[in-house]
Amino acid sequence: MARTSGPETRAKLIHAAEELFAAQGVDGAQLRDITRLAGQANPSAVQYHFGSRAGLLDAVMAGRLARTEQVLVDLAYDPEADVHGLVTALVTAEASELRTERGRRCLRVSAQLSHESGVRARTPHPTLAGTAYWALIERIAARLAADGLPEPLLLERLDLALTVVGAALADRARQYLDGTEPLTGEALFLADLVETTTALLRAARPRSL
């Protein structure tokens, strides 16, 4: 077997993890299967390069986030936009992962981690700290606060909205990967996802408040 460098081995393990985490689940995929798929003879390769399953998962998500960050930069969206405009930027950036097989797999992985973003505690997951993506989330939260939505309800809605977006895109990614014909074209799907998510966030306050 040809020798590979540390960075090459890391890249192979990340690619294998993306495939198996997407197909078998973040908790279901076995590290030994990831190591084997990456072509590594050392059964401890994941621990050596990433420290743990969590470290490998963070590496997968870091790569996915780096691509999303670049799309956000290229979008040059208006930071003073209303909720609809900000949600449009969010969905557009996230949906860019639908363009490639790798991105589709990563959408299926990240949807499993939607509640780990740190939104409910306003403390970003380490991979999100200081990112344009987190700044966008904070801007959406600020618009909702300006509408008078109480903080606990605001954070629950925002977390739910991110979960909805993640689940919808992950299901679309699954259809593409499986060769299933979607019910709607991609442009209509994304436009409706923006409208649905915006409506969720801007829904009237419960009458009991």
Coordinates of N, CA and C in Angstrom, one line a residue:
M1 N 0.8 -1.2 0.0 CA 0.0 0.0 0.0 C 0.9 1.3 0.0
A2 N 0.6 2.2 -0.9 CA 1.4 3.4 -1.0 C 1.3 4.2 0.3
R3 N 2.4 4.8 0.7 CA 2.4 5.7 1.9 C 1.7 7.0 1.5
T4 N 1.0 7.6 2.5 CA 0.4 8.9 2.3 C 0.8 9.8 3.4
S5 N 0.8 11.1 3.1 CA 1.2 12.1 4.1 C 0.0 12.3 5.1
G6 N 0.4 13.0 6.2 CA -0.6 13.2 7.3 C -1.8 14.0 6.7
P7 N -1.6 15.1 6.0 CA -2.8 15.8 5.4 C -3.6 15.0 4.4
E8 N -2.9 14.1 3.7 CA -3.7 13.3 2.7 C -4.5 12.2 3.5
T9 N -4.0 11.7 4.5 CA -4.7 10.7 5.3 C -5.9 11.4 6.0
R10 N -5.7 12.6 6.6 CA -6.8 13.3 7.2 C -7.9 13.5 6.2
A11 N -7.6 14.0 5.0 CA -8.6 14.2 3.9 C -9.3 13.0 3.6
K12 N -8.6 11.8 3.5 CA -9.3 10.6 3.2 C -10.3 10.2 4.3
L13 N -9.9 10.4 5.5 CA -10.7 10.0 6.6 C -12.0 10.9 6.7
I14 N -11.8 12.2 6.4 CA -12.9 13.1 6.4 C -13.9 12.8 5.3
H15 N -13.4 12.5 4.1 CA -14.3 12.1 3.0 C -15.0 10.8 3.3
A16 N -14.4 9.8 3.9 CA -15.0 8.6 4.3 C -16.1 8.8 5.4
A17 N -15.7 9.7 6.3 CA -16.7 10.0 7.4 C -17.9 10.7 6.8
E18 N -17.7 11.6 5.9 CA -18.9 12.3 5.3 C -19.8 11.3 4.7
E19 N -19.3 10.3 4.0 CA -20.1 9.3 3.3 C -20.8 8.4 4.3
L20 N -20.1 7.9 5.3 CA -20.8 7.0 6.3 C -21.6 7.7 7.3
F21 N -21.3 8.9 7.7 CA -22.1 9.7 8.6 C -23.4 10.0 8.0
A22 N -23.4 10.3 6.7 CA -24.6 10.6 5.9 C -25.5 9.4 5.7
A23 N -24.9 8.2 5.4 CA -25.6 7.0 5.1 C -26.1 6.3 6.3
Q24 N -25.3 6.3 7.4 CA -25.6 5.4 8.6 C -25.9 6.2 9.8
G25 N -25.7 7.5 9.8 CA -26.0 8.4 10.9 C -24.7 8.7 11.7
V26 N -24.7 9.9 12.3 CA -23.5 10.3 13.1 C -23.2 9.3 14.2
D27 N -24.2 8.8 14.8 CA -24.0 7.8 15.9 C -23.9 6.4 15.5
G28 N -24.4 6.1 14.3 CA -24.5 4.7 13.8 C -23.2 4.3 13.1
A29 N -22.6 5.2 12.4 CA -21.4 4.8 11.6 C -20.3 4.4 12.6
Q30 N -19.6 3.3 12.2 CA -18.5 2.7 13.0 C -17.2 3.3 12.5
L31 N -16.3 3.7 13.5 CA -15.0 4.3 13.2 C -14.2 3.3 12.4
R32 N -14.3 2.0 12.7 CA -13.5 1.0 11.9 C -13.9 1.0 10.5
D33 N -15.2 1.2 10.2 CA -15.6 1.2 8.8 C -15.2 2.5 8.1
I34 N -15.1 3.6 8.8 CA -14.6 4.8 8.2 C -13.1 4.7 7.9
T35 N -12.4 4.1 8.8 CA -10.9 3.8 8.6 C -10.7 2.9 7.4
R36 N -11.5 1.9 7.3 CA -11.4 0.9 6.2 C -11.7 1.6 4.9
L37 N -12.8 2.4 4.9 CA -13.2 3.1 3.6 C -12.2 4.1 3.2
A38 N -11.5 4.6 4.1 CA -10.4 5.6 3.8 C -9.1 4.9 3.4
G39 N -9.1 3.6 3.4 CA -7.9 2.8 3.0 C -6.8 2.8 3.9
Q40 N -7.1 2.9 5.2 CA -6.1 3.0 6.3 C -6.0 1.7 7.0
A41 N -4.8 1.1 7.1 CA -4.6 -0.1 7.8 C -4.6 0.0 9.3
N42 N -4.2 1.2 9.8 CA -4.1 1.4 11.2 C -5.5 1.6 11.8
P43 N -6.1 0.8 12.7 CA -7.4 0.9 13.2 C -7.6 2.1 14.1
S44 N -6.5 2.7 14.5 CA -6.5 3.9 15.4 C -6.3 5.2 14.6
A45 N -6.5 5.1 13.3 CA -6.2 6.3 12.5 C -7.0 7.5 12.9
V46 N -8.3 7.3 13.2 CA -9.2 8.4 13.5 C -8.7 9.0 14.8
Q47 N -8.4 8.2 15.8 CA -7.9 8.8 17.1 C -6.6 9.5 16.9
Y48 N -5.7 9.0 16.1 CA -4.4 9.6 15.9 C -4.6 11.0 15.2
H49 N -5.4 11.1 14.2 CA -5.5 12.4 13.5 C -6.5 13.3 14.0
F50 N -7.6 12.8 14.7 CA -8.7 13.7 15.2 C -8.9 13.6 16.7
G51 N -8.4 12.7 17.4 CA -8.6 12.5 18.8 C -9.7 11.7 19.2
S52 N -10.8 11.8 18.4 CA -12.1 11.1 18.8 C -13.1 11.2 17.6
R53 N -14.2 10.5 17.8 CA -15.3 10.6 16.8 C -15.8 12.1 16.7
A54 N -15.9 12.7 17.9 CA -16.3 14.1 17.9 C -15.3 15.0 17.2
G55 N -14.0 14.7 17.3 CA -13.1 15.5 16.6 C -13.2 15.4 15.1
L56 N -13.4 14.1 14.6 CA -13.6 13.9 13.2 C -14.9 14.6 12.7
L57 N -15.9 14.5 13.5 CA -17.2 15.1 13.1 C -17.0 16.7 13.0
D58 N -16.3 17.2 14.0 CA -16.0 18.7 13.9 C -15.2 19.0 12.6
A59 N -14.3 18.1 12.2 CA -13.5 18.4 11.0 C -14.4 18.3 9.7
V60 N -15.4 17.4 9.7 CA -16.3 17.3 8.6 C -17.1 18.6 8.6
M61 N -17.6 19.1 9.7 CA -18.5 20.3 9.8 C -17.7 21.5 9.5
A62 N -16.4 21.5 9.9 CA -15.5 22.7 9.6 C -15.4 22.9 8.1
G63 N -15.2 21.8 7.3 CA -15.1 21.9 5.9 C -16.4 22.4 5.3
R64 N -17.5 21.8 5.7 CA -18.8 22.3 5.2 C -19.0 23.7 5.5
L65 N -18.7 24.2 6.7 CA -18.9 25.6 7.1 C -18.0 26.5 6.3
A66 N -16.8 26.1 6.0 CA -15.9 26.9 5.2 C -16.5 27.2 3.8
R67 N -17.1 26.2 3.2 CA -17.7 26.4 1.9 C -18.9 27.4 2.1
T68 N -19.7 27.2 3.1 CA -20.9 28.1 3.3 C -20.4 29.5 3.6
E69 N -19.3 29.7 4.4 CA -18.8 31.0 4.6 C -18.4 31.7 3.4
Q70 N -17.8 31.0 2.4 CA -17.4 31.7 1.2 C -18.6 32.1 0.4
V71 N -19.7 31.3 0.4 CA -20.9 31.7 -0.3 C -21.5 33.0 0.3
L72 N -21.5 33.1 1.6 CA -22.0 34.2 2.3 C -21.2 35.5 2.0
V73 N -19.9 35.3 1.9 CA -19.0 36.5 1.5 C -19.3 36.9 0.1
D74 N -19.5 35.9 -0.8 CA -19.8 36.2 -2.2 C -21.2 36.8 -2.4
L75 N -22.1 36.5 -1.5 CA -23.5 37.0 -1.6 C -23.5 38.5 -1.4
A76 N -22.6 38.9 -0.4 CA -22.6 40.3 0.0 C -24.0 40.9 0.3
Y77 N -24.8 40.1 1.1 CA -26.1 40.5 1.4 C -26.2 41.7 2.3
D78 N -27.3 42.4 2.4 CA -27.4 43.6 3.1 C -27.6 43.2 4.6
P79 N -26.7 43.6 5.5 CA -26.8 43.2 6.9 C -27.9 43.9 7.6
E80 N -28.5 44.9 7.0 CA -29.6 45.6 7.6 C -30.9 45.2 7.0
A81 N -30.9 44.1 6.2 CA -32.1 43.6 5.6 C -33.1 43.1 6.7
D82 N -34.4 43.0 6.3 CA -35.4 42.5 7.2 C -35.3 41.0 7.4
V83 N -36.2 40.3 8.1 CA -36.1 38.9 8.4 C -36.1 38.1 7.1
H84 N -37.0 38.5 6.2 CA -37.1 37.8 4.9 C -35.8 37.8 4.2
G85 N -35.2 39.0 4.1 CA -33.9 39.1 3.4 C -32.8 38.3 4.0
L86 N -32.8 38.3 5.3 CA -31.7 37.6 6.0 C -31.9 36.1 5.9
V87 N -33.2 35.6 6.0 CA -33.5 34.2 5.8 C -33.1 33.8 4.3
T88 N -33.4 34.7 3.4 CA -33.0 34.4 2.0 C -31.5 34.1 1.9
A89 N -30.7 35.0 2.5 CA -29.2 34.8 2.5 C -28.9 33.5 3.2
L90 N -29.5 33.1 4.3 CA -29.2 31.9 5.0 C -29.5 30.7 4.1
V91 N -30.7 30.6 3.6 CA -31.1 29.5 2.8 C -30.2 29.4 1.5
T92 N -29.9 30.5 0.9 CA -29.1 30.5 -0.3 C -27.7 29.9 0.0
A93 N -27.1 30.3 1.1 CA -25.8 29.8 1.5 C -25.8 28.3 1.8
E94 N -26.8 27.9 2.6 CA -27.0 26.5 2.9 C -27.2 25.7 1.7
A95 N -28.1 26.2 0.8 CA -28.5 25.4 -0.4 C -27.3 25.2 -1.4
S96 N -26.3 26.0 -1.3 CA -25.1 25.9 -2.2 C -24.5 24.5 -2.0
E97 N -24.7 23.8 -0.9 CA -24.2 22.5 -0.7 C -24.9 21.4 -1.6
L98 N -26.1 21.8 -2.1 CA -26.8 20.9 -3.0 C -26.1 20.7 -4.3
R99 N -25.2 21.5 -4.7 CA -24.5 21.5 -6.0 C -23.6 20.3 -6.2
T100 N -23.1 19.7 -5.1 CA -22.1 18.7 -5.2 C -22.5 17.5 -4.4
E101 N -22.0 16.3 -4.8 CA -22.3 15.1 -4.0 C -21.8 15.2 -2.6
R102 N -20.6 15.8 -2.5 CA -20.0 16.0 -1.1 C -20.9 16.9 -0.3
G103 N -21.3 18.0 -0.9 CA -22.2 18.9 -0.1 C -23.5 18.3 0.3
R104 N -24.1 17.4 -0.6 CA -25.3 16.8 -0.3 C -25.1 15.8 0.9
R105 N -24.0 15.1 1.0 CA -23.8 14.3 2.1 C -23.6 15.1 3.4
C106 N -22.9 16.2 3.3 CA -22.7 17.0 4.4 C -24.0 17.7 5.0
L107 N -24.9 18.0 4.1 CA -26.2 18.5 4.5 C -26.9 17.4 5.3
R108 N -26.8 16.1 4.9 CA -27.4 15.0 5.6 C -26.8 14.9 7.0
V109 N -25.5 15.2 7.1 CA -24.8 15.1 8.4 C -25.2 16.2 9.3
S110 N -25.1 17.4 8.8 CA -25.4 18.6 9.6 C -26.8 18.7 10.1
A111 N -27.7 18.1 9.4 CA -29.1 18.1 9.8 C -29.3 17.3 11.1
Q112 N -28.4 16.4 11.4 CA -28.5 15.6 12.6 C -27.9 16.4 13.8
L113 N -27.3 17.5 13.5 CA -26.6 18.3 14.6 C -27.3 19.7 14.8
S114 N -28.5 19.9 14.2 CA -29.0 21.2 14.2 C -29.2 21.8 15.6
H115 N -29.5 21.0 16.6 CA -29.7 21.5 18.0 C -28.4 21.7 18.7
E116 N -27.3 21.5 18.1 CA -26.0 21.7 18.7 C -25.3 23.0 18.3
S117 N -26.0 23.8 17.6 CA -25.4 25.1 17.1 C -25.1 26.0 18.2
G118 N -25.8 25.9 19.4 CA -25.6 26.9 20.5 C -26.6 28.0 20.5
V119 N -27.6 28.0 19.6 CA -28.5 29.1 19.4 C -29.3 29.3 20.7
R120 N -29.8 28.2 21.3 CA -30.6 28.3 22.5 C -29.9 29.0 23.7
A121 N -28.6 28.9 23.7 CA -27.8 29.5 24.8 C -27.1 30.8 24.4
R122 N -27.3 31.1 23.1 CA -26.6 32.3 22.5 C -25.1 32.1 22.6
T123 N -24.6 30.9 22.7 CA -23.2 30.6 22.7 C -22.9 29.6 21.6
P124 N -22.2 30.1 20.6 CA -22.0 29.3 19.4 C -21.1 28.1 19.7
H125 N -21.4 27.0 19.0 CA -20.5 25.9 18.9 C -19.2 26.4 18.5
P126 N -18.1 25.8 19.0 CA -16.7 26.3 18.7 C -16.5 26.4 17.2
T127 N -17.1 25.6 16.3 CA -16.9 25.7 14.9 C -17.6 26.9 14.3
L128 N -18.6 27.4 15.0 CA -19.4 28.6 14.5 C -18.9 29.9 15.1
A129 N -18.1 29.9 16.1 CA -17.7 31.1 16.8 C -16.9 32.0 15.8
G130 N -17.3 33.3 15.8 CA -16.7 34.3 14.9 C -16.9 34.2 13.5
T131 N -17.9 33.4 13.1 CA -18.1 33.2 11.6 C -19.2 34.1 11.1
A132 N -19.2 34.3 9.8 CA -20.2 35.1 9.1 C -21.6 34.4 9.3
Y133 N -21.6 33.1 9.3 CA -22.8 32.4 9.5 C -23.5 32.7 10.9
W134 N -22.6 32.7 11.9 CA -23.2 33.0 13.3 C -23.6 34.5 13.3
A135 N -22.9 35.4 12.7 CA -23.3 36.8 12.6 C -24.7 37.0 12.0
L136 N -24.9 36.2 10.9 CA -26.2 36.2 10.3 C -27.3 35.7 11.2
I137 N -27.1 34.7 11.9 CA -28.0 34.2 12.9 C -28.3 35.3 14.0
E138 N -27.3 35.9 14.4 CA -27.5 37.0 15.4 C -28.3 38.2 14.9
R139 N -28.1 38.5 13.6 CA -28.9 39.5 13.0 C -30.4 39.2 12.9
I140 N -30.6 37.9 12.6 CA -32.0 37.5 12.5 C -32.6 37.6 14.0
A141 N -31.9 37.2 15.0 CA -32.3 37.3 16.3 C -32.6 38.7 16.7
A142 N -31.8 39.6 16.3 CA -32.0 41.0 16.6 C -33.3 41.6 16.0
R143 N -33.6 41.1 14.8 CA -34.8 41.6 14.1 C -36.0 41.1 14.9
L144 N -36.0 39.8 15.4 CA -37.1 39.3 16.1 C -37.2 40.0 17.5
A145 N -36.1 40.3 18.1 CA -36.2 41.0 19.4 C -36.8 42.4 19.2
A146 N -36.5 43.0 18.0 CA -37.0 44.4 17.8 C -38.5 44.3 17.6
D147 N -39.0 43.1 17.2 CA -40.5 42.9 17.0 C -41.1 42.7 18.4
G148 N -40.3 42.6 19.4 CA -40.9 42.4 20.8 C -41.1 41.0 21.2
L149 N -40.5 40.1 20.5 CA -40.6 38.7 20.9 C -39.7 38.4 22.1
P150 N -40.3 37.8 23.2 CA -39.5 37.6 24.4 C -38.3 36.6 24.1
E151 N -37.2 36.9 24.8 CA -36.0 36.1 24.5 C -36.1 34.6 24.5
P152 N -36.8 34.0 25.5 CA -36.9 32.5 25.4 C -37.6 32.0 24.2
L153 N -38.7 32.7 23.9 CA -39.5 32.3 22.7 C -38.7 32.6 21.4
L154 N -38.0 33.7 21.4 CA -37.2 34.0 20.2 C -36.2 33.0 19.9
L155 N -35.5 32.5 21.0 CA -34.4 31.5 20.8 C -35.0 30.2 20.4
E156 N -36.1 29.8 21.0 CA -36.7 28.5 20.6 C -37.2 28.6 19.1
R157 N -37.8 29.7 18.7 CA -38.2 29.8 17.3 C -37.0 29.8 16.3
L158 N -36.0 30.5 16.7 CA -34.8 30.5 15.8 C -34.2 29.1 15.7
D159 N -34.1 28.4 16.8 CA -33.5 27.1 16.8 C -34.4 26.2 15.9
L160 N -35.7 26.3 16.1 CA -36.7 25.5 15.3 C -36.5 25.8 13.8
A161 N -36.4 27.1 13.5 CA -36.3 27.5 12.1 C -35.0 26.9 11.5
L162 N -33.9 27.0 12.2 CA -32.7 26.4 11.7 C -32.8 24.9 11.5
T163 N -33.6 24.2 12.4 CA -33.9 22.8 12.2 C -34.7 22.5 11.0
V164 N -35.7 23.3 10.8 CA -36.6 23.2 9.6 C -35.7 23.3 8.3
V165 N -34.9 24.4 8.2 CA -34.1 24.6 7.0 C -33.1 23.4 6.8
G166 N -32.5 23.0 7.9 CA -31.6 21.9 7.8 C -32.2 20.6 7.4
A167 N -33.4 20.3 8.0 CA -34.1 19.0 7.6 C -34.6 19.1 6.2
A168 N -35.1 20.2 5.7 CA -35.6 20.3 4.4 C -34.5 20.1 3.4
L169 N -33.4 20.8 3.6 CA -32.3 20.6 2.7 C -31.7 19.2 2.7
A170 N -31.6 18.6 3.9 CA -31.1 17.3 4.0 C -32.0 16.3 3.2
D171 N -33.3 16.5 3.3 CA -34.2 15.6 2.6 C -34.1 15.8 1.1
R172 N -33.9 17.1 0.7 CA -33.7 17.3 -0.8 C -32.4 16.7 -1.2
A173 N -31.3 16.8 -0.4 CA -30.1 16.1 -0.7 C -30.2 14.6 -0.8
R174 N -31.0 14.0 0.1 CA -31.2 12.6 0.0 C -31.9 12.2 -1.3
Q175 N -32.9 13.0 -1.8 CA -33.5 12.7 -3.0 C -32.5 12.8 -4.2
Y176 N -31.7 13.8 -4.2 CA -30.7 13.9 -5.2 C -29.7 12.7 -5.2
L177 N -29.3 12.3 -4.0 CA -28.3 11.2 -3.9 C -29.0 9.8 -4.3
D178 N -30.3 9.7 -4.0 CA -31.0 8.4 -4.3 C -31.5 8.4 -5.7
G179 N -31.5 9.5 -6.4 CA -32.0 9.6 -7.7 C -33.6 9.7 -7.7
T180 N -34.1 10.1 -6.6 CA -35.6 10.3 -6.5 C -36.0 11.6 -7.2
E181 N -37.1 11.6 -7.9 CA -37.6 12.9 -8.5 C -38.3 13.7 -7.5
P182 N -37.8 14.9 -7.2 CA -38.5 15.8 -6.2 C -39.9 16.2 -6.8
L183 N -40.7 16.6 -5.8 CA -42.1 17.1 -6.2 C -42.0 18.5 -6.9
T184 N -41.0 19.3 -6.6 CA -40.9 20.6 -7.2 C -39.5 20.9 -7.7
G185 N -39.4 21.8 -8.6 CA -38.1 22.2 -9.1 C -37.3 22.9 -7.9
E186 N -36.0 23.0 -8.1 CA -35.2 23.5 -7.0 C -35.5 25.0 -6.7
A187 N -35.7 25.8 -7.7 CA -35.9 27.2 -7.5 C -37.2 27.4 -6.6
L188 N -38.3 26.7 -7.0 CA -39.5 26.8 -6.3 C -39.4 26.3 -4.8
F189 N -38.7 25.1 -4.7 CA -38.4 24.6 -3.4 C -37.7 25.5 -2.5
L190 N -36.7 26.2 -2.9 CA -35.9 27.1 -2.1 C -36.7 28.4 -1.8
A191 N -37.5 28.9 -2.8 CA -38.3 30.1 -2.6 C -39.4 29.8 -1.5
D192 N -39.9 28.6 -1.6 CA -41.0 28.2 -0.6 C -40.3 28.0 0.8
L193 N -39.1 27.5 0.8 CA -38.4 27.3 2.1 C -38.2 28.6 2.8
V194 N -37.8 29.6 2.0 CA -37.6 31.0 2.5 C -38.9 31.5 3.1
E195 N -40.0 31.4 2.3 CA -41.3 31.9 2.8 C -41.8 31.2 4.0
T196 N -41.7 29.9 4.0 CA -42.1 29.1 5.2 C -41.3 29.4 6.4
T197 N -40.0 29.5 6.3 CA -39.2 29.8 7.5 C -39.4 31.2 8.0
T198 N -39.6 32.1 7.1 CA -39.9 33.5 7.5 C -41.2 33.6 8.2
A199 N -42.2 32.9 7.7 CA -43.5 32.9 8.3 C -43.4 32.3 9.7
L200 N -42.6 31.2 9.9 CA -42.5 30.6 11.2 C -41.9 31.6 12.2
L201 N -40.8 32.3 11.7 CA -40.2 33.3 12.6 C -41.0 34.5 12.9
R202 N -41.8 34.9 12.0 CA -42.6 36.1 12.2 C -44.1 35.8 12.6
A203 N -44.4 34.6 13.0 CA -45.7 34.3 13.5 C -46.1 35.1 14.7
A204 N -47.4 35.4 14.8 CA -47.9 36.2 15.9 C -47.5 35.6 17.2
R205 N -47.3 36.4 18.2 CA -47.0 35.9 19.6 C -48.2 35.1 20.1
P206 N -48.0 34.1 20.9 CA -49.1 33.4 21.5 C -50.0 34.3 22.3
R207 N -51.3 34.1 22.3 CA -52.2 35.0 22.9 C -52.0 35.0 24.4
S208 N -51.4 34.0 25.0 CA -51.2 34.0 26.5 C -50.1 34.9 26.9
L209 N -49.3 35.5 25.9 CA -48.2 36.4 26.3 C -48.7 37.8 26.3

